[in-house]
CSV table of C-alpha atoms and ligand atoms in Angstrom, one decimal:
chain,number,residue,atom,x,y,z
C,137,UNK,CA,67.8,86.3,75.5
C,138,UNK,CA,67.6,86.7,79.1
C,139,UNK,CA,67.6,83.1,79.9
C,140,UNK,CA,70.9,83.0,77.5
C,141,UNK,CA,72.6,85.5,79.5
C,142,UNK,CA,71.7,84.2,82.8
C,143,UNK,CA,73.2,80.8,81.8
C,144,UNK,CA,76.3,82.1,80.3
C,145,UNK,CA,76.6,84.1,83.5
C,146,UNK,CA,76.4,81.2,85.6
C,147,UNK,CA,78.6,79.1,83.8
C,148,UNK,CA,81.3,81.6,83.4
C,149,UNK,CA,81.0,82.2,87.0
C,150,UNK,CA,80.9,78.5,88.1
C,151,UNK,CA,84.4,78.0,85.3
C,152,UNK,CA,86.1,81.1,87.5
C,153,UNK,CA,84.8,79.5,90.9
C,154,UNK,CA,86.3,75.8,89.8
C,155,UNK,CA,90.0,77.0,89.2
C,156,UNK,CA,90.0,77.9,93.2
C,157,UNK,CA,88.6,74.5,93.7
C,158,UNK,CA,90.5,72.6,91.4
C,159,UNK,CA,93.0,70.9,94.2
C,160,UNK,CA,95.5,70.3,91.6
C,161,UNK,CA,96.1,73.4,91.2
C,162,UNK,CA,99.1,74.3,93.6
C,163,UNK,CA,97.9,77.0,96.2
C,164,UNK,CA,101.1,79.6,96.7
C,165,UNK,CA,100.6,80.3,100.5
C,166,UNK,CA,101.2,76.5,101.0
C,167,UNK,CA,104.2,76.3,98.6
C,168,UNK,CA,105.9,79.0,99.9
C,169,UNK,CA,104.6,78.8,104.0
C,170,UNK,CA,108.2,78.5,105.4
C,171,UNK,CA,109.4,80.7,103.4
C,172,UNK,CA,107.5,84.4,102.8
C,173,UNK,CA,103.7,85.7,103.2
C,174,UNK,CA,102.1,85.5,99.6
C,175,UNK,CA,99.7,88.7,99.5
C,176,UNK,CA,97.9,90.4,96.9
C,177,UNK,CA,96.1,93.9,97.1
C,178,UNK,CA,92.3,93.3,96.7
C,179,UNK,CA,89.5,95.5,96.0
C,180,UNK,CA,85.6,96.7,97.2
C,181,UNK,CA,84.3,94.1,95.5
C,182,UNK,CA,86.5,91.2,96.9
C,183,UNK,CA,85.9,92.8,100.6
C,184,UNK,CA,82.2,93.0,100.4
C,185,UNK,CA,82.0,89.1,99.3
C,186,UNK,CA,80.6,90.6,95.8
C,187,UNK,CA,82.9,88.8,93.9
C,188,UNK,CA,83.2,85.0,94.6
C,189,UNK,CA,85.6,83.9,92.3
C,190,UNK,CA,88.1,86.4,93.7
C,191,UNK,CA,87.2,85.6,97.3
C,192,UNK,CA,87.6,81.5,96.5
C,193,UNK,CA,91.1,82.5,94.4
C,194,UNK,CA,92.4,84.8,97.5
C,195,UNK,CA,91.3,82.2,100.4
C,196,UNK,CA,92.9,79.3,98.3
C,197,UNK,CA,96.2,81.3,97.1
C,198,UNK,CA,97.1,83.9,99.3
C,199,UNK,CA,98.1,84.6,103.2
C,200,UNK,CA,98.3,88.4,103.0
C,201,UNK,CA,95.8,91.1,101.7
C,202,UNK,CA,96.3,95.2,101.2
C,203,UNK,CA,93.2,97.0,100.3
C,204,UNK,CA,93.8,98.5,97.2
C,205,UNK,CA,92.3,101.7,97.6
C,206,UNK,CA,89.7,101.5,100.7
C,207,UNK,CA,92.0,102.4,103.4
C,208,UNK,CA,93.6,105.8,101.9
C,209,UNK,CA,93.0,109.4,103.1
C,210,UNK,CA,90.3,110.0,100.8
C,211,UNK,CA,88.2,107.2,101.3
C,212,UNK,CA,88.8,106.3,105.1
C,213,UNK,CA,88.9,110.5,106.5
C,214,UNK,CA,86.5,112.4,103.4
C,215,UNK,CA,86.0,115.5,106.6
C,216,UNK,CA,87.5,116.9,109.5
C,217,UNK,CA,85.2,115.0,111.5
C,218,UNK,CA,84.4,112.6,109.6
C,219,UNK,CA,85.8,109.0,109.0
C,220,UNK,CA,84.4,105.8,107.2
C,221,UNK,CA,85.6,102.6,108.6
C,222,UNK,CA,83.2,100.6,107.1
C,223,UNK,CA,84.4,98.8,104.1
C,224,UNK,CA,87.8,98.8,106.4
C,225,UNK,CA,86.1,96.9,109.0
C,226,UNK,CA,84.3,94.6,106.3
C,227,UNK,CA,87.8,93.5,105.4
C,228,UNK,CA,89.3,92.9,109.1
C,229,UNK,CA,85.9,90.6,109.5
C,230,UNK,CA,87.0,88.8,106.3
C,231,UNK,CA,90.2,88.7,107.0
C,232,UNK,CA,89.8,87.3,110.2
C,233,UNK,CA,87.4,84.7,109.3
C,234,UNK,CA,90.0,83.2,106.4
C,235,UNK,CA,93.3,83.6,108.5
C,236,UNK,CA,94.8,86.1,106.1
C,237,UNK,CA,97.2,89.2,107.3
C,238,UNK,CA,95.8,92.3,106.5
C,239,UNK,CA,98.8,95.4,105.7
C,240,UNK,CA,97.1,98.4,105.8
C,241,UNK,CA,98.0,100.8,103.5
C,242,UNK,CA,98.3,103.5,104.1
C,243,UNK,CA,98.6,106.1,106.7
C,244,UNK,CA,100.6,109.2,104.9
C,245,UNK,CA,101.0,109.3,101.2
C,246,UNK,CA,100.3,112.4,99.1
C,247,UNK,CA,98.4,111.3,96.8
C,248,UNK,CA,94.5,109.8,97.0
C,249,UNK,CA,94.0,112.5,100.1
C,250,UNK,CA,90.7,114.3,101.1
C,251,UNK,CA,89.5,117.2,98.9
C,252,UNK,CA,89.5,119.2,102.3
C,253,UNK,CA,92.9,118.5,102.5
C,254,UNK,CA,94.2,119.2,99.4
C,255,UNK,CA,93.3,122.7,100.0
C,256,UNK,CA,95.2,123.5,102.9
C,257,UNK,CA,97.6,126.1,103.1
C,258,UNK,CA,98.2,127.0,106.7
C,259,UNK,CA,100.6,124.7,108.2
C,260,UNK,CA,98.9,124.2,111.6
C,261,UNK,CA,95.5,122.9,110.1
C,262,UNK,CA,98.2,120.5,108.0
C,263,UNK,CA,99.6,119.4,111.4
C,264,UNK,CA,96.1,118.9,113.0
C,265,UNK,CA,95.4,116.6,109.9
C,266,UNK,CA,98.2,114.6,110.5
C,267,UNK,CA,98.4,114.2,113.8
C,268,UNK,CA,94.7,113.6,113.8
C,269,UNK,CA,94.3,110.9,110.8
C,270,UNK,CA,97.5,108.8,111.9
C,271,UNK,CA,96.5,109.0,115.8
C,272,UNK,CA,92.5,108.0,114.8
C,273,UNK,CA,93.0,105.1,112.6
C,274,UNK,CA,96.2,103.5,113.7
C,275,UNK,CA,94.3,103.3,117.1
C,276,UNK,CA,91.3,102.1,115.3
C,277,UNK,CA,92.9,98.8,113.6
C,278,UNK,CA,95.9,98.2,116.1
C,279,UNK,CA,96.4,94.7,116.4
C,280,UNK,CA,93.6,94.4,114.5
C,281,UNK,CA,96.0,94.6,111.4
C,282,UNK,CA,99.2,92.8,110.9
C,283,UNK,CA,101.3,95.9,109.9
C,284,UNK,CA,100.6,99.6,108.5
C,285,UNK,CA,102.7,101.2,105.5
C,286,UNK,CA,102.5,104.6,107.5
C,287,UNK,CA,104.3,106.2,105.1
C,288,UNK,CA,103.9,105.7,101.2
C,289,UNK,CA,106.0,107.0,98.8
C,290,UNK,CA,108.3,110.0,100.5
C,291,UNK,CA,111.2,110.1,98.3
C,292,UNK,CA,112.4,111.6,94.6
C,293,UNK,CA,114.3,109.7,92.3
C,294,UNK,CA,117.5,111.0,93.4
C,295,UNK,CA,116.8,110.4,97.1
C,296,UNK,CA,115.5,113.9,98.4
C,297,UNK,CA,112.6,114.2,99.9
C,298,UNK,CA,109.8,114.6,97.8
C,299,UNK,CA,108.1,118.4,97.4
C,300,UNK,CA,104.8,117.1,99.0
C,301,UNK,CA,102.2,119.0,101.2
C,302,UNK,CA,103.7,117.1,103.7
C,303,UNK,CA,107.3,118.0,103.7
C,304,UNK,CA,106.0,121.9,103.1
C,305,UNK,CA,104.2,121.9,106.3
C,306,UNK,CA,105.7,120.2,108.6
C,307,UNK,CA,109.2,120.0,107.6
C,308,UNK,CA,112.1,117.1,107.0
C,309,UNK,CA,111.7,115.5,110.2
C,310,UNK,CA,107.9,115.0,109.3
C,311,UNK,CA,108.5,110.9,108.2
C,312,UNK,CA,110.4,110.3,111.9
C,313,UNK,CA,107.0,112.0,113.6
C,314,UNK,CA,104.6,109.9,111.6
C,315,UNK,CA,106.0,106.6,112.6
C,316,UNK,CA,106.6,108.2,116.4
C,317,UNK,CA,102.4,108.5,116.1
C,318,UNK,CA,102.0,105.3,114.8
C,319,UNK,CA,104.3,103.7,116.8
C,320,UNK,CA,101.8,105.1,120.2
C,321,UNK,CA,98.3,104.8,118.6
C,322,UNK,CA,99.5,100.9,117.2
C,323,UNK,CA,102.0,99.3,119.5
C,324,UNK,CA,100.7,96.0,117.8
C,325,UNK,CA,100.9,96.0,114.3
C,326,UNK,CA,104.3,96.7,112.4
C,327,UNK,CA,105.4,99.9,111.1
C,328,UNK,CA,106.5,99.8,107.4
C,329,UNK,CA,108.3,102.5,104.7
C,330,UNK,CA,106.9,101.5,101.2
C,331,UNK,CA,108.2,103.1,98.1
C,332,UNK,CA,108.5,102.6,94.2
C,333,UNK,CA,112.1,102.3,92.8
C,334,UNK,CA,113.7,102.2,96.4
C,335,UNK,CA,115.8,99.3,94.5
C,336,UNK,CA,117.4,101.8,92.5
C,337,UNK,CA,120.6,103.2,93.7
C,338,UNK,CA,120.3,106.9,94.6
C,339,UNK,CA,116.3,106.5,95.6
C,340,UNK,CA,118.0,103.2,98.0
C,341,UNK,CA,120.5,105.7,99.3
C,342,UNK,CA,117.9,107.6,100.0
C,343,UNK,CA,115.3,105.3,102.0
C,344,UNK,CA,118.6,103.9,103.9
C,345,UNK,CA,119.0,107.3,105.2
C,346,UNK,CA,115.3,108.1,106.2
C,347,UNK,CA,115.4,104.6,108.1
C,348,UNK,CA,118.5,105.5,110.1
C,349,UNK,CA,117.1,108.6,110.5
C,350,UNK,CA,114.0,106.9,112.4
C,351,UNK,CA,116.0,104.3,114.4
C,352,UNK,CA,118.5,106.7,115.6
C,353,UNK,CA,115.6,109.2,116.8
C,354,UNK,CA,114.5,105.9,118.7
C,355,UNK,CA,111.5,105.3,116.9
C,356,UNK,CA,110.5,101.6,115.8
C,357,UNK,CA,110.4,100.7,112.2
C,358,UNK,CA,109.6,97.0,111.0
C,359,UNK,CA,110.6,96.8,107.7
C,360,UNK,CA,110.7,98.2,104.1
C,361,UNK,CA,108.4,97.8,101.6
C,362,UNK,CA,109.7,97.6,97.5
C,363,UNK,CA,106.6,97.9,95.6
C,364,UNK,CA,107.7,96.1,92.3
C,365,UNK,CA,106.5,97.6,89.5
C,366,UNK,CA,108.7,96.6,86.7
C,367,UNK,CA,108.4,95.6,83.0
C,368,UNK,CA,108.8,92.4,82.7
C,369,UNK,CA,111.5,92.6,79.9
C,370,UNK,CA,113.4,94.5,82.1
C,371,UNK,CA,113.1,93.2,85.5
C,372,UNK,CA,116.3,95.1,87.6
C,373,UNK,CA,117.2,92.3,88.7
C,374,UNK,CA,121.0,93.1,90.0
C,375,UNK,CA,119.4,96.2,91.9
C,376,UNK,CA,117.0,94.4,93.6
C,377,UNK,CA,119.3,91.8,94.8
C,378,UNK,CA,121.9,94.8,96.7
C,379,UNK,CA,118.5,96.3,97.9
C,380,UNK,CA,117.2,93.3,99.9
C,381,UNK,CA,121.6,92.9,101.5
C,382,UNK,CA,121.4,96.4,102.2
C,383,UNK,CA,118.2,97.4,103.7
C,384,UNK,CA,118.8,93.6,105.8
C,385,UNK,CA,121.6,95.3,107.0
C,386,UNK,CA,119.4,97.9,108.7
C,387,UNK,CA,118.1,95.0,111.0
C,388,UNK,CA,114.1,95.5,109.3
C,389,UNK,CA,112.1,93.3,106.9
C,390,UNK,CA,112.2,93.4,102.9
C,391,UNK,CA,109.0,93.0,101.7
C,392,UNK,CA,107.9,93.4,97.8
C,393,UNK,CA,104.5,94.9,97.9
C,394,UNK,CA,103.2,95.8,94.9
C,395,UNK,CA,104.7,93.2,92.6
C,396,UNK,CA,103.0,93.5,88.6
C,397,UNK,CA,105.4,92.6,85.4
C,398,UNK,CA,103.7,94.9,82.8
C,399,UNK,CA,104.3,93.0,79.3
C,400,UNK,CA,103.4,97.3,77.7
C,401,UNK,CA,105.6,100.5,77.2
C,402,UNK,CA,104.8,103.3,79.0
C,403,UNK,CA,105.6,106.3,77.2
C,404,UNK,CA,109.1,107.3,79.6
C,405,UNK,CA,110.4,103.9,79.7
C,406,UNK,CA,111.3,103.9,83.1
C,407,UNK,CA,109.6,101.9,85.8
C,408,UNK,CA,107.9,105.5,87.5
C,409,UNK,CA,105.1,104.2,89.3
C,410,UNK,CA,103.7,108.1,90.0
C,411,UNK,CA,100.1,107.3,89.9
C,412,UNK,CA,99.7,111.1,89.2
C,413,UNK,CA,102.2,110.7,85.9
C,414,UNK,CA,99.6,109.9,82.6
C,415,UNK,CA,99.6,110.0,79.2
C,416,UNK,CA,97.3,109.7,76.1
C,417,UNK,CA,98.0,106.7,74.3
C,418,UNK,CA,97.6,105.4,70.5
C,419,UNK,CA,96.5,101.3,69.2
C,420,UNK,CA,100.6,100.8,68.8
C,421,UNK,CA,101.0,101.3,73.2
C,422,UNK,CA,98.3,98.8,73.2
C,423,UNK,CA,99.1,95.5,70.9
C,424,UNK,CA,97.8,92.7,73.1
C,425,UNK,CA,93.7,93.6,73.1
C,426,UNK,CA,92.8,89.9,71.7
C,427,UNK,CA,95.5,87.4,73.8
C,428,UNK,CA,99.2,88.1,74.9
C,429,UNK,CA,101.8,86.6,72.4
C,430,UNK,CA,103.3,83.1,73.6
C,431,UNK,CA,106.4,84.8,73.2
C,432,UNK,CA,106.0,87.7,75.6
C,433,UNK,CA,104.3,85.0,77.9
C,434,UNK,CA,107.1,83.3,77.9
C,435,UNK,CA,109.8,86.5,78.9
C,436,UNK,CA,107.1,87.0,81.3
C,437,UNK,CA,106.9,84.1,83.1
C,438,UNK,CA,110.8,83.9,83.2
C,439,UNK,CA,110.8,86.4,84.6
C,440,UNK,CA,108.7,86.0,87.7
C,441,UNK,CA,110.5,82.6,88.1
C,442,UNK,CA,114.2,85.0,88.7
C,443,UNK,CA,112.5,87.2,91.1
C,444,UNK,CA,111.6,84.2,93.2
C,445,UNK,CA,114.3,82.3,93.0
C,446,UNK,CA,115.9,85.6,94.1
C,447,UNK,CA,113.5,86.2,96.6
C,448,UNK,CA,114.1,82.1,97.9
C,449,UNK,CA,118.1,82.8,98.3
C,450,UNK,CA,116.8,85.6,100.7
C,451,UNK,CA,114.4,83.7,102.2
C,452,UNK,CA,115.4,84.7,106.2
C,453,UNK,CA,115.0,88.5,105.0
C,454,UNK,CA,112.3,88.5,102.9
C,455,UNK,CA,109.1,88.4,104.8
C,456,UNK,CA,106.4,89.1,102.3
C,457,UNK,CA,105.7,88.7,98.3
C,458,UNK,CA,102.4,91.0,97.8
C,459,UNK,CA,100.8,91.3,93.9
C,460,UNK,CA,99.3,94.5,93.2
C,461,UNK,CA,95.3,92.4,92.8
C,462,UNK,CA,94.4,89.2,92.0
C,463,UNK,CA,94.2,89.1,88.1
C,464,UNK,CA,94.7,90.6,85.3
C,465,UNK,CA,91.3,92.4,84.6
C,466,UNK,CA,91.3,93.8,87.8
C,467,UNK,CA,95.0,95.1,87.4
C,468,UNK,CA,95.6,98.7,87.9
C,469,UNK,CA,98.0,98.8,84.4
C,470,UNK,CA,94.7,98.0,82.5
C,471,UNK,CA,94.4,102.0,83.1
C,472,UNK,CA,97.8,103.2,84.3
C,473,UNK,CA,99.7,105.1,82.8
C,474,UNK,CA,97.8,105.0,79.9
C,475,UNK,CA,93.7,104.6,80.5
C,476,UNK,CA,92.5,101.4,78.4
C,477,UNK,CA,94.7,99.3,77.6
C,478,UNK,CA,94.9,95.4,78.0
C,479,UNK,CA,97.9,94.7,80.3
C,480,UNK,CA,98.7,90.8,81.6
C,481,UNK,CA,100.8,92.0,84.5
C,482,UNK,CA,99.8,88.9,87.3
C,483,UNK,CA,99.7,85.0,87.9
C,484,UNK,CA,96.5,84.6,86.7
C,485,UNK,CA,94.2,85.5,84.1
C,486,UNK,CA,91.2,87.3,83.3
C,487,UNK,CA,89.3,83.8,84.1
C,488,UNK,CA,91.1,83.8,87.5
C,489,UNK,CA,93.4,80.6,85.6
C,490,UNK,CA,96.7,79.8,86.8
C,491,UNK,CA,99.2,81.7,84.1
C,492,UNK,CA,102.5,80.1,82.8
C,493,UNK,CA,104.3,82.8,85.3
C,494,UNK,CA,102.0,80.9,88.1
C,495,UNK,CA,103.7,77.2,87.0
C,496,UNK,CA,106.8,79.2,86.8
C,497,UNK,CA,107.1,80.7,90.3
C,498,UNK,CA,105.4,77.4,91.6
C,499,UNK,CA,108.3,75.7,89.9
C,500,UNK,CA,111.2,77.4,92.6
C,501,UNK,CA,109.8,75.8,95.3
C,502,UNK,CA,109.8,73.0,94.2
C,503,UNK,CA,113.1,72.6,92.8
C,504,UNK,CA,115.0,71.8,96.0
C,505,UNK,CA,116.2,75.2,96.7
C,506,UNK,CA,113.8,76.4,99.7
T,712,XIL,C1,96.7,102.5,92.8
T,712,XIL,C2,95.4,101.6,92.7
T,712,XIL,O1,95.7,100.3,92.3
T,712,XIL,C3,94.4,102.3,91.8
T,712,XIL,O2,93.2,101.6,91.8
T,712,XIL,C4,94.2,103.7,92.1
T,712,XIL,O3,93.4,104.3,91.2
T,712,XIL,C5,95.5,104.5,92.2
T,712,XIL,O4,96.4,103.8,93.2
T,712,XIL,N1,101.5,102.8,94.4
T,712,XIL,C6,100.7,102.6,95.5
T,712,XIL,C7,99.3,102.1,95.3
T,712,XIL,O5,101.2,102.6,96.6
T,712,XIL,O6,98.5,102.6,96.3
T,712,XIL,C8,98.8,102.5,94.0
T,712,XIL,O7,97.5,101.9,93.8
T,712,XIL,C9,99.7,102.1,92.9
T,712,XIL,C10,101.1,102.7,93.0
């Protein structure tokens, strides 16, 4: 039994291992080097070398990493006084060694902070916090890093400024003074704004004004991060396409940071990506537990083949194309909104093989329009 395992273990392994050795199969970062970085966010496991099939995927495929979770409040500052850079630093080394960018994210978001923070209530022990955890770790991983989101996720859905500890303590102005902090603890990595929805009017509105906001104050900010997490029947295609002329307008970056085409419903229907919003779900939000339809894959991989085409035709603006991890088993949507579920939301599967959306976004590159 043992000696079953083992072997099925091994050759299951060694099948995962051979798609990023296959050298038919297309890389992305090659396909698409004049045009964009090709990132995806990657996990503990993929950092501390534990899992070799991911490594050998993300050294063959991609140019650009974001740690998926190791670099946030929580983890990075868990005291006061204390700080963990070590899984942080394990993924500069590896970064480093493979010639990948690394985009650290991120420096102020409200959610995934400290306990000790969390409980705050006077604002001056808020202000300490901030000052102190942007000044500490930018400093840490300047130009170390190829760029920071300093600050995730600051807006409502009609373009206020979202009700978070943040904004409570320190005020409106409190998105100009991280990047000012940044900006002097990391004068060698770029600055970056990264939001969900940001392509959607109002929310744009909203992120166009906080940008101005920084630039006229005389504070640098690179670019604009649109995470991407759509549904990939219903890809806002129009939307994104005014986002990437109107924030160029602003003289910064477009970037698509998170990029996943969920092929479930989550129960509001709307492309939220409020990791604090979940629900219960039932066998009918969850339909594809033994393979995804041909069909769906099909809308699927359509669709990923218009966002690039999009994202080619904008090719002096658009900077970066990041997927939110490197397949689908290690998706977050496997357990957001709804804990789980079997989602199909990347380029490649739960074998680490090239999807029909991979052929499909391959496809516009080669197709005489880049
Ligand atoms: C997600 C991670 O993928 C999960 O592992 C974690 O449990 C919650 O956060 N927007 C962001 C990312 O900016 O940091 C979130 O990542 C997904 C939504």
């Amino acid at each position: 039994m043992i000696l079953f395992f083992t072997g099925a273990l091994l050759l299951s392994c060694s099948t995962n291992e051979s798609y990023a050795q296959d050298e038919r199969i297309p890389s992305l970062k090659k396909v698409f080097d004049k045009n964009f970085l090709i990132g995806a966010a990657i996990n503990a496991r993929a950092i501390e070398e534990k899992d070799k099939a991911a490594d050998a995927l993300i050294i063959q495929q991609f140019n650009a990493v974001t740690p998926e979770n190791i670099m946030k409040a929580e983890i990075i500052q868990p005291g006061w006084d204390s700080y963990n850079f070590d899984l942080a630093d394990k993924l500069v080394a590896f970064a480093q060694k493979n010639k990948i960018n690394v985009n650290a994210h991120t420096l102020i978001w409200h959610s995934q902070l400290p306990p000790f923070m969390r409980r705050m209530k006077d604002v001056d022990s808020v202000r300490k916090y901030f000052v102190d955890h942007i000044t500490k770790v930018a400093a840490r991983f300047d130009g170390k890093v190829y760029s920071w989101d300093v600050v995730n996720e600051a807006l409502n859905e009609d373009g206020t400024l979202r009700n978070s500890i943040f904004l409570q303590a320190l005020g409106d102005s409190y998105v100009v003074e991280a990047f000012r902090l940044a900006q002097k603890a990391s004068p060698h990595s770029k600055l970056y704004y990264n939001d969900y929805n940001i392509e959607q009017p109002k929310k744009r509105a909203g992120a166009i004004a906080l940008i101005k906001k920084i630039q006229s104050a005389g504070v640098r900010i690179d670019g604009v991060g649109i995470q991407g997490h759509w549904r990939a029947d219903n890809v806002p295609m129009n939307e994104i396409e005014e986002s990437i002329t109107e924030f160029s307008a602003l003289g910064i970056e477009v970037m698509f940071t998170e990029l996943d085409l969920s092929v479930l419903k989550n129960p509001w229907d709307n492309n939220s990506a409020n990791v604090s919003d979940t629900a219960k779900g039932n066998s009918s939000m969850n339909p594809y537990v033994s393979g995804l339809p041909d069909s769906v894959e099909q809308i699927q991989s359509k669709a990923y083949g218009d966002l690039f085409r999009l994202f080619l035709k904008y090719k002096t603006n658009v900077t970066r194309i990041t997927f939110w991890g490197v397949n689908d088993g290690q998706s977050w949507l496997n357990n957001w909104p709804i804990g789980g579920r079997t989602n199909y939301p990347l380029l490649f599967d739960r074998n680490f093989k090239p999807k029909p959306a991979f052929y499909s976004v391959i496809a516009t590159a080669t197709s005489g329009n880049n």
